[in-house]
Short mmCIF file of C-alpha atoms in Angstrom, two decimals:
data_model
loop_
_atom_site.label_atom_id
_atom_site.label_comp_id
_atom_site.label_asym_id
_atom_site.label_seq_id
_atom_site.Cartn_x
_atom_site.Cartn_y
_atom_site.Cartn_z
CA UNK C 1 88.92 93.54 107.03
CA UNK C 2 88.71 97.29 107.39
CA UNK C 3 92.04 99.61 106.35
CA UNK C 4 91.99 102.25 108.73
CA UNK C 5 94.64 105.16 108.41
CA UNK C 6 95.94 107.66 110.74
CA UNK C 7 96.52 111.49 109.84
CA UNK C 8 97.78 113.56 112.61
CA UNK C 9 95.28 113.29 115.29
CA UNK C 10 92.67 110.78 113.75
CA UNK C 11 91.94 107.73 112.74
CA UNK C 12 89.52 107.18 109.53
CA UNK C 13 88.47 105.13 106.76
CA UNK C 14 88.70 106.42 102.89
CA UNK C 15 90.77 109.01 102.07
CA UNK C 16 92.21 111.73 103.68
CA UNK C 17 90.25 114.20 101.54
CA UNK C 18 87.15 112.08 101.37
CA UNK C 19 86.90 110.62 105.24
CA UNK C 20 84.26 108.04 105.32
CA UNK C 21 84.45 107.43 108.75
CA UNK C 22 86.43 109.14 111.30
CA UNK C 23 87.38 109.24 115.06
CA UNK C 24 89.27 112.53 116.03
CA UNK C 25 91.38 112.95 119.47
CA UNK C 26 92.88 115.70 120.80
CA UNK C 27 96.41 115.37 122.79
CA UNK C 28 96.39 116.88 126.39
CA UNK C 29 99.56 116.33 127.69
CA UNK C 30 100.02 114.18 130.67
CA UNK C 31 99.96 111.28 128.39
CA UNK C 32 96.30 111.89 127.79
CA UNK C 33 94.33 112.12 124.81
CA UNK C 34 90.73 113.21 124.63
CA UNK C 35 88.51 111.18 122.03
CA UNK C 36 86.04 114.55 120.88
CA UNK C 37 84.26 113.21 117.53
CA UNK C 38 83.58 110.25 115.87
CA UNK C 39 81.94 110.17 112.28
CA UNK C 40 80.51 107.15 110.27
CA UNK C 41 79.01 108.07 106.63
CA UNK C 42 75.49 106.73 106.06
CA UNK C 43 76.58 104.21 103.34
CA UNK C 44 78.73 102.82 106.55
CA UNK C 45 76.44 102.31 109.69
CA UNK C 46 75.31 99.42 110.64
CA UNK C 47 78.53 97.61 109.60
CA UNK C 48 80.52 98.08 113.18
CA UNK C 49 82.65 100.78 111.59
CA UNK C 50 82.45 102.93 114.63
CA UNK C 51 83.49 100.14 116.98
CA UNK C 52 86.50 99.05 115.02
CA UNK C 53 87.30 102.99 115.28
CA UNK C 54 87.38 103.05 118.85
CA UNK C 55 88.85 99.91 119.27
CA UNK C 56 91.76 101.24 116.60
CA UNK C 57 92.43 104.31 119.21
CA UNK C 58 92.15 101.89 122.31
CA UNK C 59 95.22 99.90 120.37
CA UNK C 60 96.99 103.21 119.92
CA UNK C 61 96.56 104.23 123.66
CA UNK C 62 98.22 101.09 124.73
CA UNK C 63 100.89 101.25 122.07
CA UNK C 64 101.91 104.61 123.12
CA UNK C 65 101.13 103.91 126.89
CA UNK C 66 98.23 106.75 126.59
CA UNK C 67 95.37 107.09 129.02
CA UNK C 68 91.76 108.13 126.99
CA UNK C 69 89.46 110.61 128.03
CA UNK C 70 86.01 109.70 126.19
CA UNK C 71 84.12 112.79 125.75
CA UNK C 72 82.21 111.86 122.32
CA UNK C 73 78.87 110.38 123.38
CA UNK C 74 79.51 107.40 121.21
CA UNK C 75 82.82 106.83 122.28
CA UNK C 76 81.89 106.65 125.98
CA UNK C 77 78.94 103.99 125.07
CA UNK C 78 82.06 102.02 123.56
CA UNK C 79 84.28 102.05 127.01
CA UNK C 80 80.80 101.33 128.58
CA UNK C 81 80.39 98.25 127.03
CA UNK C 82 83.90 96.82 127.07
CA UNK C 83 85.17 96.32 130.45
CA UNK C 84 88.55 95.28 128.55
CA UNK C 85 89.22 98.83 127.37
CA UNK C 86 89.48 100.15 130.82
CA UNK C 87 93.10 99.86 131.29
CA UNK C 88 93.26 103.18 129.04
CA UNK C 89 90.61 104.78 130.34
CA UNK C 90 91.43 107.98 132.28
#
């Protein structure tokens, strides 16, 4: 199981100073967060790490009663593939 950590406006793998994967968001008021960037290092690609990061931010949005606007193309593609995420889609 991946140890996904939170640091401010991101969820990540690795260390805060050396993130090997990250999904970043920006709070935009009115219970909305904008997902603007997802990164997965070459060494972790193909292991569903990006999927896990999107799932984690969806869980966070549910916990905090937020909506997500996925501007990042990868995050948007995950929302397109997972209708079960649409409850937090802005």
